[in-house]
Short mmCIF file of C-alpha atoms and ligand atoms in Angstrom, two decimals:
data_model
loop_
_atom_site.label_atom_id
_atom_site.label_comp_id
_atom_site.label_asym_id
_atom_site.label_seq_id
_atom_site.Cartn_x
_atom_site.Cartn_y
_atom_site.Cartn_z
CA MET A 1149 -0.15 23.71 4.38
CA THR A 1150 -0.87 24.41 1.03
CA THR A 1151 -3.22 21.79 -0.87
CA ASP A 1152 -0.29 21.44 -3.67
CA SER A 1153 2.71 20.42 -1.16
CA LEU A 1154 -0.32 17.97 0.43
CA PRO A 1155 0.01 14.51 -1.99
CA ARG A 1156 -2.64 13.43 -3.06
CA HIS A 1157 -1.97 10.10 -3.19
CA ILE A 1158 0.73 8.72 -0.28
CA ALA A 1159 1.71 5.09 -1.03
CA ILE A 1160 3.63 3.25 2.55
CA ILE A 1161 5.93 0.11 2.66
CA MET A 1162 4.99 -0.96 5.96
CA ASP A 1163 8.01 -2.37 6.81
CA GLY A 1164 9.50 -3.56 10.34
CA ASN A 1165 7.04 -5.46 12.36
CA GLY A 1166 9.12 -8.70 12.93
CA ARG A 1167 12.19 -6.27 13.83
CA TRP A 1168 9.65 -4.62 16.65
CA ALA A 1169 8.53 -8.17 17.97
CA ARG A 1170 12.40 -9.39 18.38
CA ALA A 1171 13.24 -6.56 20.25
CA ARG A 1172 10.46 -7.12 22.85
CA HIS A 1173 11.25 -10.64 22.46
CA LEU A 1174 7.84 -11.31 21.21
CA PRO A 1175 6.69 -13.69 18.21
CA ARG A 1176 6.98 -12.14 15.01
CA LEU A 1177 2.95 -12.20 14.71
CA ALA A 1178 2.68 -9.48 17.76
CA GLY A 1179 4.67 -7.15 15.63
CA HIS A 1180 2.15 -7.57 12.65
CA GLN A 1181 -1.04 -7.45 15.32
CA ALA A 1182 0.60 -4.29 16.71
CA GLY A 1183 1.11 -3.25 13.04
CA ALA A 1184 -2.48 -3.82 12.00
CA LYS A 1185 -2.98 -0.97 14.39
CA ALA A 1186 -0.57 1.46 12.69
CA VAL A 1187 -2.80 0.72 9.69
CA GLU A 1188 -5.53 1.74 11.55
CA ARG A 1189 -4.20 4.75 13.15
CA THR A 1190 -2.69 5.80 9.56
CA ILE A 1191 -5.86 5.46 7.53
CA GLN A 1192 -7.62 7.91 10.46
CA ALA A 1193 -4.66 10.26 10.06
CA ALA A 1194 -4.80 10.30 6.43
CA GLN A 1195 -8.11 10.74 6.44
CA LYS A 1196 -8.15 13.55 8.59
CA LYS A 1197 -5.50 15.40 6.70
CA GLY A 1198 -7.95 15.01 3.55
CA ILE A 1199 -5.59 12.77 1.52
CA ALA A 1200 -7.72 10.87 -1.62
CA PHE A 1201 -5.52 8.27 -2.12
CA LEU A 1202 -3.36 5.80 0.52
CA THR A 1203 -1.95 2.63 -0.97
CA LEU A 1204 -0.65 -0.18 1.41
CA TYR A 1205 2.30 -2.48 1.18
CA ALA A 1206 0.43 -5.29 3.15
CA PHE A 1207 2.13 -8.49 1.36
CA SER A 1208 4.31 -8.83 -1.50
CA THR A 1209 4.50 -11.66 -4.11
CA GLU A 1210 7.63 -12.72 -2.66
CA ASN A 1211 6.46 -12.94 1.19
CA TRP A 1212 5.25 -16.33 0.20
CA SER A 1213 9.02 -17.45 0.93
CA ARG A 1214 8.16 -16.97 4.94
CA PRO A 1215 7.48 -19.56 7.29
CA LYS A 1216 3.57 -21.12 6.60
CA GLU A 1217 3.11 -20.31 9.89
CA GLU A 1218 3.65 -16.85 9.86
CA ILE A 1219 2.02 -16.53 6.26
CA ASP A 1220 -1.29 -18.27 8.15
CA GLY A 1221 -0.95 -15.37 10.79
CA LEU A 1222 -0.80 -12.84 8.70
CA MET A 1223 -3.74 -13.89 6.34
CA ASN A 1224 -6.05 -14.52 10.07
CA LEU A 1225 -5.16 -11.05 10.57
CA LEU A 1226 -6.01 -9.73 7.46
CA SER A 1227 -9.36 -11.12 7.56
CA GLN A 1228 -9.67 -9.47 11.07
CA THR A 1229 -8.88 -6.27 10.39
CA LEU A 1230 -11.05 -6.13 6.63
CA THR A 1231 -13.65 -7.09 9.20
CA LYS A 1232 -13.00 -3.90 10.99
CA TYR A 1233 -11.95 -1.76 8.01
CA THR A 1234 -15.38 -2.81 6.50
CA ARG A 1235 -17.69 -1.54 9.92
CA GLN A 1236 -15.16 1.72 9.59
CA ALA A 1237 -15.75 2.65 6.21
CA ALA A 1238 -19.29 2.57 6.06
CA LYS A 1239 -19.24 5.11 8.92
CA GLU A 1240 -16.45 7.19 7.47
CA ASN A 1241 -17.64 6.64 4.02
CA LEU A 1242 -13.89 5.19 3.27
CA ARG A 1243 -13.44 3.01 0.28
CA LEU A 1244 -11.62 -0.08 -0.59
CA TRP A 1245 -9.41 -1.07 -3.72
CA VAL A 1246 -7.20 -4.21 -3.79
CA SER A 1247 -4.22 -4.25 -6.16
CA GLY A 1248 -1.76 -7.64 -6.36
CA GLU A 1249 -2.68 -10.84 -8.42
CA ARG A 1250 -5.57 -13.20 -6.91
CA GLU A 1251 -3.65 -16.59 -7.14
CA PRO A 1252 -2.62 -17.86 -4.38
CA LEU A 1253 -4.28 -16.15 -2.09
CA PRO A 1254 -6.80 -18.08 -0.03
CA PRO A 1255 -10.66 -18.36 -1.39
CA ALA A 1256 -12.04 -16.86 2.20
CA ILE A 1257 -9.76 -14.06 1.91
CA LEU A 1258 -10.80 -13.33 -1.60
CA THR A 1259 -14.26 -13.45 -1.10
CA GLN A 1260 -13.57 -11.19 2.02
CA VAL A 1261 -11.99 -8.42 -0.02
CA ASP A 1262 -14.40 -9.08 -3.01
CA GLU A 1263 -17.46 -8.44 -0.25
CA ALA A 1264 -15.41 -5.22 1.06
CA VAL A 1265 -14.63 -3.65 -2.38
CA ALA A 1266 -18.02 -4.05 -3.63
CA GLN A 1267 -19.40 -2.78 -0.39
CA THR A 1268 -17.25 0.59 -0.04
CA ALA A 1269 -17.22 0.82 -4.16
CA THR A 1270 -20.01 4.20 -3.91
CA HIS A 1271 -17.90 5.36 -1.38
CA THR A 1272 -16.17 9.39 -1.64
CA GLY A 1273 -13.95 9.51 1.41
CA LEU A 1274 -10.30 8.11 1.52
CA THR A 1275 -9.43 4.96 -1.02
CA VAL A 1276 -7.45 3.04 0.80
CA ASN A 1277 -5.72 0.43 -1.95
CA LEU A 1278 -4.41 -2.31 0.06
CA ALA A 1279 -1.27 -3.96 -1.98
CA LEU A 1280 -1.92 -7.67 -1.03
CA ASN A 1281 -0.19 -9.85 -3.26
CA TYR A 1282 1.53 -7.64 -5.13
CA GLY A 1283 4.41 -7.26 -7.04
CA ALA A 1284 5.29 -4.23 -9.58
CA GLN A 1285 6.94 -6.63 -12.14
CA GLN A 1286 3.65 -8.66 -12.04
CA GLU A 1287 1.79 -5.49 -12.27
CA ILE A 1288 3.82 -4.63 -15.54
CA VAL A 1289 3.45 -8.41 -17.20
CA HIS A 1290 -0.17 -8.30 -16.23
CA ALA A 1291 -1.04 -5.01 -18.30
CA ALA A 1292 1.49 -6.45 -21.32
CA ASN A 1293 -0.35 -9.72 -21.24
CA ALA A 1294 -3.93 -8.09 -20.76
CA ALA A 1295 -3.10 -5.15 -23.83
CA TYR A 1296 -1.94 -8.07 -26.37
CA ALA A 1297 -5.20 -10.32 -25.32
CA ALA A 1298 -7.02 -6.57 -26.11
CA GLY A 1299 -5.41 -7.00 -29.65
CA GLU A 1300 -3.01 -3.95 -29.10
CA LYS A 1301 -0.56 -3.23 -31.30
CA LYS A 1302 1.71 -0.80 -30.29
CA LEU A 1303 2.11 0.44 -26.57
CA THR A 1304 2.73 3.85 -25.27
CA PRO A 1305 3.22 4.28 -21.56
CA GLU A 1306 0.03 5.72 -21.79
CA THR A 1307 -1.69 3.07 -23.14
CA LEU A 1308 -0.11 0.42 -21.15
CA ARG A 1309 -1.38 2.35 -17.95
CA ASN A 1310 -4.78 1.61 -19.07
CA TYR A 1311 -4.45 -2.13 -18.27
CA PHE A 1312 -2.73 -1.62 -14.68
CA TYR A 1313 -4.55 -2.58 -11.53
CA HIS A 1314 -6.34 0.56 -11.30
CA PRO A 1315 -5.90 2.84 -14.15
CA ASP A 1316 -7.67 5.78 -12.23
CA LEU A 1317 -5.40 5.27 -9.50
CA PRO A 1318 -3.04 8.50 -9.65
CA ASP A 1319 0.76 7.67 -9.21
CA PRO A 1320 2.01 8.58 -5.57
CA GLU A 1321 4.15 11.85 -5.02
CA LEU A 1322 5.19 10.49 -2.03
CA ILE A 1323 6.21 7.22 -0.88
CA ILE A 1324 7.01 6.30 2.67
CA ARG A 1325 8.98 3.30 3.61
CA THR A 1326 9.69 2.55 7.26
CA SER A 1327 12.42 0.78 9.40
CA GLY A 1328 15.62 1.78 7.38
CA GLU A 1329 15.48 -0.33 4.83
CA GLU A 1330 15.52 1.71 1.52
CA ARG A 1331 14.63 -0.09 -1.50
CA LEU A 1332 11.32 -0.60 -2.90
CA SER A 1333 11.15 -3.94 -2.60
CA ASN A 1334 8.86 -4.66 -6.02
CA PHE A 1335 6.66 -2.07 -5.14
CA LEU A 1336 5.29 0.42 -7.37
CA LEU A 1337 8.52 0.48 -10.19
CA TRP A 1338 6.12 2.06 -12.95
CA GLN A 1339 4.40 4.37 -10.80
CA ALA A 1340 7.13 5.64 -8.46
CA ALA A 1341 8.80 7.09 -11.84
CA TYR A 1342 8.94 10.70 -10.50
CA SER A 1343 7.63 9.99 -6.79
CA GLU A 1344 9.28 11.57 -3.51
CA PHE A 1345 10.72 9.26 -1.32
CA TYR A 1346 10.58 9.42 2.53
CA PHE A 1347 12.71 7.35 4.66
CA THR A 1348 12.61 6.58 8.32
CA SER A 1349 14.41 4.41 10.90
CA VAL A 1350 10.72 4.31 12.76
CA LEU A 1351 9.23 0.73 12.69
CA TRP A 1352 6.10 0.31 11.43
CA PRO A 1353 4.34 -0.90 14.34
CA ASP A 1354 5.39 2.63 15.87
CA PHE A 1355 4.24 4.62 12.97
CA ASN A 1356 1.42 7.17 13.82
CA GLU A 1357 0.13 10.64 13.09
CA THR A 1358 3.24 12.32 14.07
CA GLU A 1359 5.79 10.54 11.97
CA LEU A 1360 3.27 11.15 8.92
CA ASP A 1361 2.97 14.68 9.99
CA LYS A 1362 6.84 14.61 9.51
CA ALA A 1363 6.94 12.92 5.85
CA LEU A 1364 4.33 15.41 4.98
CA ALA A 1365 6.90 18.35 6.20
CA ALA A 1366 9.68 16.64 4.18
CA TYR A 1367 7.49 16.13 1.36
CA ALA A 1368 6.09 20.18 1.66
CA THR A 1369 9.87 21.01 1.41
CA ARG A 1370 10.79 19.11 -1.85
CA THR A 1371 10.78 21.02 -5.36
CA ARG A 1372 10.02 18.43 -7.65
CA ARG A 1373 11.08 18.93 -11.55
CA PHE A 1374 9.73 16.06 -13.77
CA GLY A 1375 12.80 16.48 -15.95
CA GLY A 1376 11.99 20.34 -16.13
CA ILE A 1377 14.14 23.30 -14.73
C1 IPE B 2849 6.48 -5.88 7.36
O1 IPE B 2849 7.21 -6.01 8.27
C2 IPE B 2849 5.32 -6.39 6.96
C3 IPE B 2849 5.48 -7.67 5.95
C4 IPE B 2849 6.16 -7.78 4.86
C5 IPE B 2849 4.45 -8.29 5.26
P1 IPE B 2849 8.31 -7.62 8.32
O2 IPE B 2849 7.86 -8.60 8.88
O3 IPE B 2849 8.79 -7.53 6.85
O4 IPE B 2849 9.31 -7.13 9.44
P2 IPE B 2849 10.97 -6.76 8.83
O5 IPE B 2849 11.14 -6.26 8.34
O6 IPE B 2849 11.13 -8.39 9.29
O7 IPE B 2849 11.00 -6.59 10.49
C1 IPE B 2850 8.38 -5.31 1.35
O1 IPE B 2850 8.87 -5.87 2.94
C2 IPE B 2850 6.78 -5.86 1.25
C3 IPE B 2850 5.61 -5.64 2.16
C4 IPE B 2850 6.20 -4.26 3.45
C5 IPE B 2850 5.01 -5.89 2.57
P1 IPE B 2850 10.04 -6.70 3.09
O2 IPE B 2850 10.34 -7.44 4.21
O3 IPE B 2850 9.23 -8.40 2.41
O4 IPE B 2850 11.04 -6.31 2.10
P2 IPE B 2850 12.68 -7.08 1.91
O5 IPE B 2850 12.59 -8.37 2.01
O6 IPE B 2850 13.26 -6.56 2.85
O7 IPE B 2850 13.07 -6.41 0.82
MG1 MG B 2851 11.01 -6.40 6.07
#
């Protein structure tokens, strides 16, 4: 695969944990635990392939509507995953970024996230951008408010972008969604303007390097025209 046919930024909507668990007569949280293992595998695989940025949709602004028990379980799992990730990041030069709103995330999670981001800030390997309490409409409104507060008088697409959560994050060339759903669910609405989409019926806990290879192979066959000919 040539460098050009390899995306620089892959964004993944990690969906299907609940259905994976239900098919096994397990509680939903067991699906999320299996999903956390798929996260580790996917980070390893992306790192190995030389991908620069990997955005992972971990928790949406709409996911607060789930039962408290599931949300608490997800936050615990996130905390455990962050601890492991920070250890791995030190060894493997991984950087952590986070996209999303801070409120109403639990303060303990925010502290842990801030520490992981600070500890890995100078790392030069794969950047994992965790979309946590993320909503694309919220990101666009956040940017508009920040631009207004900064005294911007007339916005352009380029100037608005300076107020996104990570102005330096390139738009994803490839967006993957697992579990057979074919929608964005408030993910990267702006940045997806010219992204290629890859949908697979594989449930997130079953995602692995082979599945990533399939997505990359599909991407390599696409012709990106950006409105040209
Ligand atoms: C994705 O799996 C994980 C999160 C949204 C946190 P789901 O929990 O949405 O799994 P399904 O869609 O119910 O199968
Ligand atoms: C999208 O999945 C959010 C994440 C993967 C974190 P959902 O399961 O929340 O999306 P919908 O409700 O099916 O659109
Ligand atoms: Mg879902």
